[in-house]
XYZ file of C-alpha atoms in Angstrom:
485
model
C -0.053 0.041 -0.087
C 1.269 3.708 -0.731
C -1.635 6.166 0.120
C 0.225 9.457 -0.695
C 0.986 11.892 2.396
C -1.082 14.896 2.822
C 1.738 16.996 3.610
C 5.736 15.826 3.548
C 7.610 15.194 6.543
C 9.817 18.207 7.599
C 12.072 19.437 10.489
C 14.351 22.311 11.066
C 17.900 21.165 11.895
C 20.741 23.045 12.818
C 24.472 21.850 12.321
C 27.557 23.382 13.477
C 30.877 21.970 13.604
C 33.679 22.411 16.586
C 37.333 22.666 16.500
C 40.429 24.566 18.213
C 41.334 27.826 16.663
C 44.951 27.245 17.543
C 45.347 24.421 14.906
C 44.682 26.455 11.834
C 48.082 28.581 11.594
C 49.884 25.269 13.214
C 48.392 22.769 10.416
C 47.575 24.473 7.096
C 44.997 22.976 4.969
C 43.317 21.118 8.261
C 40.483 23.688 8.685
C 39.379 23.428 4.860
C 39.457 19.306 5.616
C 37.473 19.611 8.617
C 34.852 21.986 6.547
C 34.612 19.433 3.955
C 33.640 16.915 6.324
C 31.108 19.239 7.690
C 29.751 19.606 4.490
C 29.163 15.687 4.298
C 27.396 15.720 7.203
C 25.039 18.679 6.142
C 24.370 16.670 2.765
C 23.475 13.272 4.715
C 20.928 15.118 6.927
C 19.570 17.215 3.826
C 18.829 14.041 1.908
C 16.365 13.074 4.827
C 13.954 15.852 3.668
C 14.622 18.112 6.565
C 15.938 21.839 6.232
C 19.514 22.281 7.367
C 21.189 25.535 8.296
C 24.768 25.252 8.472
C 26.508 27.426 10.966
C 29.681 26.737 10.246
C 32.961 26.416 12.744
C 33.009 27.046 16.190
C 36.521 27.001 17.589
C 36.555 29.500 20.780
C 34.084 30.649 23.329
C 33.288 33.620 21.701
C 32.024 31.918 18.670
C 29.946 29.672 20.922
C 28.224 32.790 22.917
C 27.729 34.423 19.536
C 26.042 31.594 17.969
C 23.552 31.114 20.738
C 21.176 33.875 19.760
C 21.279 32.355 16.106
C 20.375 28.917 17.112
C 17.725 30.222 19.154
C 16.397 32.490 16.217
C 16.280 29.470 13.566
C 13.567 27.866 15.578
C 15.200 24.409 15.286
C 13.833 20.814 16.433
C 17.404 19.209 16.464
C 21.199 20.340 16.609
C 24.113 18.281 15.121
C 27.397 19.451 16.675
C 29.754 17.773 14.500
C 32.808 16.915 16.622
C 35.371 17.683 13.608
C 38.677 17.356 15.787
C 39.317 18.423 19.315
C 37.822 21.305 20.603
C 37.757 22.726 23.885
C 34.681 22.604 25.630
C 34.460 26.504 26.016
C 33.330 25.850 22.281
C 30.260 24.137 23.741
C 29.327 25.333 27.193
C 27.452 28.513 26.133
C 25.855 26.437 23.625
C 24.418 23.575 25.855
C 23.753 25.848 28.818
C 21.103 27.972 26.914
C 19.333 25.988 24.617
C 16.438 23.592 25.169
C 16.608 21.536 21.673
C 18.096 18.251 21.553
C 21.956 18.463 20.909
C 23.490 15.334 19.321
C 27.349 14.831 18.848
C 28.660 13.322 15.795
C 32.051 11.808 15.894
C 32.642 10.449 12.548
C 36.244 10.162 11.905
C 37.396 10.006 8.037
C 39.571 7.017 8.460
C 38.621 3.580 9.831
C 42.300 3.503 11.066
C 45.098 5.368 10.651
C 48.090 4.184 8.690
C 50.408 3.997 11.706
C 53.595 3.540 9.667
C 52.736 6.991 8.051
C 50.993 8.650 10.840
C 50.990 12.356 11.478
C 49.977 14.802 13.815
C 47.769 16.462 11.192
C 46.528 12.953 10.429
C 45.661 12.279 14.195
C 44.271 16.034 14.365
C 41.873 15.226 11.090
C 40.552 11.923 12.825
C 40.358 13.502 16.339
C 36.185 13.320 16.249
C 35.877 11.681 19.785
C 38.572 13.062 21.399
C 36.736 15.950 22.972
C 33.638 14.094 23.609
C 34.099 13.182 27.081
C 34.950 16.763 27.899
C 31.252 17.948 26.151
C 29.244 15.767 28.194
C 31.270 16.285 31.289
C 30.396 19.867 31.097
C 26.829 19.279 30.052
C 26.484 16.957 33.295
C 28.187 19.611 35.424
C 25.724 22.257 34.042
C 22.487 20.167 35.062
C 21.649 19.674 31.328
C 20.681 16.300 29.851
C 23.692 14.643 28.431
C 24.072 14.913 24.522
C 23.761 11.635 22.945
C 26.519 10.521 20.629
C 26.751 9.038 17.051
C 30.313 7.507 16.975
C 31.756 5.859 13.801
C 33.289 6.646 10.313
C 32.393 9.210 7.869
C 31.972 6.945 5.033
C 30.809 2.985 4.593
C 29.407 3.059 8.081
C 25.601 1.799 7.857
C 25.169 1.878 11.716
C 26.261 5.697 12.087
C 24.241 6.623 8.805
C 21.053 4.828 10.562
C 21.522 6.761 13.810
C 21.767 10.292 11.768
C 18.509 8.876 9.995
C 17.058 7.992 12.810
C 17.304 11.405 14.823
C 16.505 13.118 11.726
C 12.932 11.138 11.933
C 12.994 12.224 15.332
C 13.422 15.768 14.605
C 10.414 15.265 12.117
C 8.235 14.056 14.914
C 8.974 16.649 17.247
C 8.398 19.444 14.691
C 5.034 18.454 13.695
C 3.884 17.381 17.365
C 5.041 20.593 18.679
C 2.899 22.231 15.952
C 0.187 20.171 15.330
C -3.709 21.309 15.201
C -5.299 18.330 16.410
C -9.255 18.395 16.125
C -11.666 17.277 18.539
C -15.401 16.853 18.729
C -18.035 14.855 20.751
C -16.926 13.172 24.004
C -15.299 9.717 25.092
C -17.618 6.647 25.212
C -19.450 7.214 28.486
C -17.374 5.160 31.468
C -14.042 5.093 29.628
C -12.441 7.038 32.446
C -8.927 6.205 30.974
C -10.020 8.199 27.491
C -10.889 11.970 29.865
C -8.090 14.181 28.940
C -6.891 17.652 29.632
C -6.482 19.545 26.585
C -4.495 22.316 28.441
C -2.264 19.570 29.774
C -1.772 18.211 25.987
C -0.225 21.734 24.933
C 1.624 22.038 28.123
C 3.500 18.801 27.529
C 3.491 18.071 23.765
C 3.224 21.710 22.276
C 0.032 20.884 19.915
C -3.149 22.844 20.019
C -6.554 21.014 20.412
C -9.170 22.404 17.889
C -12.591 22.032 19.442
C -14.874 21.340 16.524
C -18.675 20.424 16.149
C -20.052 17.099 14.876
C -22.452 19.485 12.844
C -19.705 20.832 10.888
C -19.807 17.476 8.752
C -23.048 17.726 8.162
C -22.576 21.158 6.800
C -19.668 20.372 4.581
C -21.636 16.998 3.298
C -24.708 18.889 1.957
C -23.513 19.913 -1.509
C -21.233 16.770 -2.342
C -22.229 15.817 -5.892
C -22.593 12.198 -7.045
C -19.188 12.864 -9.042
C -17.185 13.160 -6.225
C -18.854 10.198 -4.393
C -17.971 7.986 -7.623
C -14.631 9.187 -7.511
C -13.824 8.346 -3.894
C -16.037 4.803 -4.515
C -13.419 4.181 -7.256
C -10.377 5.183 -4.827
C -11.523 3.133 -2.064
C -11.962 -0.133 -4.369
C -8.773 0.376 -5.987
C -7.270 0.036 -2.247
C -9.258 -2.628 -0.655
C -10.487 -6.247 -1.029
C -14.044 -7.124 -0.822
C -14.479 -10.587 -0.310
C -17.276 -12.926 0.761
C -18.057 -13.508 4.713
C -16.623 -15.960 6.410
C -18.231 -17.072 9.676
C -19.282 -14.038 11.816
C -23.160 -13.417 11.020
C -22.475 -9.818 11.165
C -20.405 -9.284 8.227
C -21.477 -9.682 4.993
C -19.664 -8.778 1.505
C -19.498 -4.918 0.861
C -22.534 -3.910 -0.202
C -23.095 -0.950 -2.778
C -24.758 1.114 -0.132
C -22.280 0.811 2.368
C -19.722 1.797 -0.150
C -21.433 4.870 -1.342
C -21.971 5.856 2.653
C -18.385 5.301 3.425
C -17.451 7.206 0.034
C -19.860 10.143 0.958
C -18.763 10.502 4.704
C -14.926 10.387 3.768
C -15.670 13.498 1.240
C -17.368 15.150 3.921
C -14.670 14.640 6.204
C -11.824 15.768 3.764
C -13.621 18.966 3.450
C -14.072 19.031 7.410
C -10.329 18.583 8.180
C -9.275 20.889 5.319
C -11.762 23.752 6.791
C -10.332 23.455 10.103
C -6.674 23.315 9.007
C -6.130 20.254 11.186
C -3.298 17.798 11.251
C -5.261 15.016 13.124
C -8.841 14.300 14.459
C -10.322 12.515 17.709
C -13.994 12.016 18.238
C -16.818 10.144 19.418
C -20.284 10.905 18.542
C -23.510 8.973 18.281
C -26.355 11.734 16.927
C -30.137 11.018 17.112
C -31.089 7.828 16.317
C -32.228 7.952 12.147
C -30.789 11.480 11.919
C -28.273 12.203 8.900
C -25.966 12.913 11.278
C -25.712 9.502 12.976
C -25.622 7.973 9.352
C -22.689 10.290 8.886
C -20.660 10.075 11.794
C -21.146 6.101 12.130
C -19.468 5.947 8.490
C -16.235 7.190 8.980
C -14.123 4.369 9.415
C -12.836 4.261 5.726
C -12.116 7.750 5.254
C -10.501 7.691 8.450
C -8.333 4.694 7.349
C -7.389 6.785 4.202
C -6.651 9.718 6.305
C -4.470 7.696 8.836
C -2.357 6.159 5.835
C -1.877 9.879 4.550
C -0.174 10.868 7.875
C -3.126 12.449 9.437
C -3.844 10.371 12.232
C -7.713 9.691 13.217
C -8.790 8.179 16.461
C -12.383 7.026 17.704
C -13.360 7.058 20.868
C -12.472 10.552 21.812
C -8.733 9.284 22.202
C -6.570 12.204 21.889
C -3.594 10.830 23.509
C -3.380 7.980 21.306
C -4.035 10.481 18.198
C -0.616 12.092 19.426
C 1.146 8.546 19.769
C -0.037 7.691 16.117
C 1.282 10.891 14.898
C 4.543 10.199 16.297
C 4.714 7.193 15.044
C 3.884 7.978 11.569
C 6.484 11.085 11.493
C 9.024 8.111 12.397
C 7.925 6.405 9.014
C 6.696 3.431 10.865
C 2.674 4.099 10.355
C 1.110 4.045 13.547
C -2.428 1.955 13.601
C -5.209 2.478 16.444
C -5.098 -0.845 18.380
C -6.059 -2.307 21.836
C -5.460 -5.984 22.907
C -8.054 -8.315 21.691
C -8.329 -12.068 22.784
C -5.150 -14.163 24.022
C -3.896 -17.035 22.060
C -2.669 -19.314 24.918
C -1.686 -22.173 22.795
C 0.660 -20.511 20.902
C 1.420 -17.597 22.859
C 0.446 -14.620 21.488
C -2.125 -11.586 21.615
C -4.382 -10.482 19.015
C -3.771 -6.468 18.662
C -6.228 -4.445 16.631
C -9.422 -2.373 16.671
C -12.554 -1.444 15.219
C -12.407 2.007 13.627
C -9.219 3.979 11.893
C -6.303 2.078 10.931
C -2.643 2.904 9.283
C -3.572 1.006 6.085
C 0.117 1.630 4.539
C 1.304 -0.964 6.900
C -0.782 -3.720 5.992
C 0.225 -6.926 5.138
C -1.165 -7.575 1.564
C -4.359 -5.744 0.426
C -6.533 -4.623 3.302
C -10.538 -5.851 3.306
C -13.740 -3.978 3.518
C -16.719 -6.064 5.074
C -20.126 -4.556 5.952
C -21.313 -5.027 9.242
C -24.698 -5.231 10.238
C -24.071 -3.607 13.342
C -20.896 -2.018 15.003
C -20.170 -3.936 18.438
C -20.934 -1.583 21.423
C -21.612 1.477 19.211
C -24.558 2.673 17.304
C -24.593 2.113 13.423
C -23.607 -0.254 10.812
C -21.643 0.170 7.335
C -18.188 -0.542 5.996
C -15.449 -1.486 8.333
C -11.708 -2.379 7.644
C -9.749 -5.496 8.274
C -6.398 -6.255 7.976
C -3.173 -7.361 9.737
C 0.008 -5.493 9.661
C 3.121 -6.507 8.174
C 4.890 -9.598 9.777
C 8.367 -8.536 11.650
C 9.361 -6.469 14.295
C 6.438 -4.107 15.712
C 6.253 -1.418 18.701
C 3.478 -0.220 20.591
C 3.150 3.233 22.214
C 0.556 3.980 24.802
C 0.414 7.693 26.238
C -1.176 7.037 29.982
C -1.591 9.783 32.601
C 0.044 9.137 36.082
C -1.647 10.317 39.649
C 0.056 13.574 39.257
C -1.470 14.657 35.799
C 1.736 14.157 33.988
C 2.010 11.858 30.755
C 3.793 8.671 30.621
C 5.149 6.884 27.467
C 4.534 3.191 27.998
C 6.359 1.203 25.364
C 6.839 -2.374 24.015
C 8.610 -4.275 21.211
C 7.399 -7.469 20.099
C 6.863 -9.211 16.646
C 4.253 -9.879 14.217
C 3.423 -13.353 12.708
C 1.911 -15.033 9.925
C -1.207 -16.674 10.820
C -5.195 -16.722 10.601
C -7.172 -13.455 12.125
C -10.818 -13.358 12.648
C -12.605 -12.527 9.818
C -14.977 -9.918 11.816
C -14.312 -6.420 9.601
C -11.828 -5.300 12.477
C -7.663 -5.369 12.355
C -5.973 -8.062 14.335
C -2.306 -8.845 14.190
C -0.780 -11.700 16.324
C 1.538 -10.243 18.383
C 4.271 -12.065 20.458
C 5.792 -10.502 23.226
C 8.748 -11.710 25.749
C 9.499 -13.242 28.017
C 6.169 -14.690 27.131
C 2.468 -13.245 26.855
C 1.377 -13.758 30.338
C 4.236 -12.096 32.099
C 4.209 -9.258 28.950
C 0.409 -8.564 29.694
C 0.646 -8.340 33.268
C 3.949 -5.924 33.302
C 2.357 -3.952 30.468
C -1.004 -2.863 32.738
C 1.177 -2.138 35.365
C 3.022 0.484 34.201
C -0.510 2.787 33.743
C -1.167 2.500 29.636
C -4.655 3.410 28.394
C -6.308 0.593 26.997
C -5.591 2.116 23.327
C -2.187 2.250 21.831
C -0.411 3.102 18.318
C 0.827 0.099 16.847
C 3.694 0.614 14.417
C 6.573 -1.454 12.108
C 10.173 -1.979 13.572
C 11.844 -1.843 16.847
C 11.402 1.623 17.531
C 10.982 1.973 21.196
C 14.440 3.780 21.529
C 13.612 6.362 19.014
C 10.314 7.268 20.779
C 12.137 7.241 24.109
C 14.211 9.973 22.707
C 10.859 12.083 21.656
C 9.847 11.525 25.199
C 13.270 12.717 26.633
C 13.161 15.775 24.517
C 9.524 16.616 25.675
C 10.456 15.897 29.274
C 7.922 13.047 29.737
C 8.756 9.757 31.480
C 8.894 6.633 29.474
C 9.459 2.647 29.909
C 9.732 -0.084 27.943
C 8.091 -3.111 29.208
C 9.881 -5.496 27.095
C 13.173 -4.205 28.006
C 14.989 -5.704 31.063
C 15.752 -3.067 33.745
């Protein structure tokens, strides 16, 4: 699947290099070599799609103090400090003290090893990238700042170092968008779902996002002049993306009916208009409407449109779950999907839990072509209509639930596992066979003890470390349930 993004991922990343000004007269040509190395890093970061501002060389305390206001004015999401050669920590102290942006030290020496028989002091200095890393971290710790993380390796032919650079660029993209996101909301949590209640001011304080309070009636307003041609185009787009198989065992399911397809397409067009009008980056909602009313028919047929938007990088959360909407946004900006999920029945024979949900899903991470089924009723909710069924791709997976502690602060509850092949229930809901260590019983107990909500975002890969770095940057507690100690 490859539903195009509504807007490209982006981030503002600053780069500067450090060195020691005394060297330049002592070793002719060294400065030019180091600046070329800085350009290599800037090019790699720019290749990720980030906007890069290269601030050049900082080689003495005066430069560091002068750079601080320029870094602040650039409105950066991340800073790479390129450890080009040895540098005194005065070239860094004022920067780490005065900025509250994640800073990563990059120490990539040109040579995997020096030719010791031909080694010179010039050669050593050109490869002295790690030399002042201990000094820089020591000063950051003495100043009471979070120690900057370190990327260590070689400038070329180092996949591990390049992967770390890419990871940090994706983290910057997640931070960039969550701090600026306009997350729409209408309706209310399902009555009695106490874990869904969310302080919207607290979300702005913790993440930077703005919650846009909208009205369900806006959907009705934007649906009034939808033409048949728009509905037909949306129907065609839906059928191009989804399979529509015959039912299996569940009597609540039928083959997708033309009426349900048209209702889903109609609602999807109205939803597109709605999010464009409010300039939203995501939406959480739950609304029932009056039985038999046009509004109920509309709000209970958003599942397909939700899934199209979620795959396009616009997270949609049912059951009014604002916290999971943000979790899905963070996963999407890391490039790993982020599907709406909860725990379904446990398979004690094979040792896995089904993870999925009814409602919006990130169909770009589906294993094979996703399925649409007509449901005669939605369990626990009013209405009937088209519903999405798929499993996510096999391989490593990550889960993120954003819980709330007794003091009102948020907490990232994370886990890594594996998605495996095997049958899933043909019920018109998503379900993935999730295996988690050390065994499913122990894992599920550990998971709930950390205080997650019953929903979480489900994505591809093992990216708990990336999400923990995001939590650290936002000052939010995090725990990885599947990691020992």
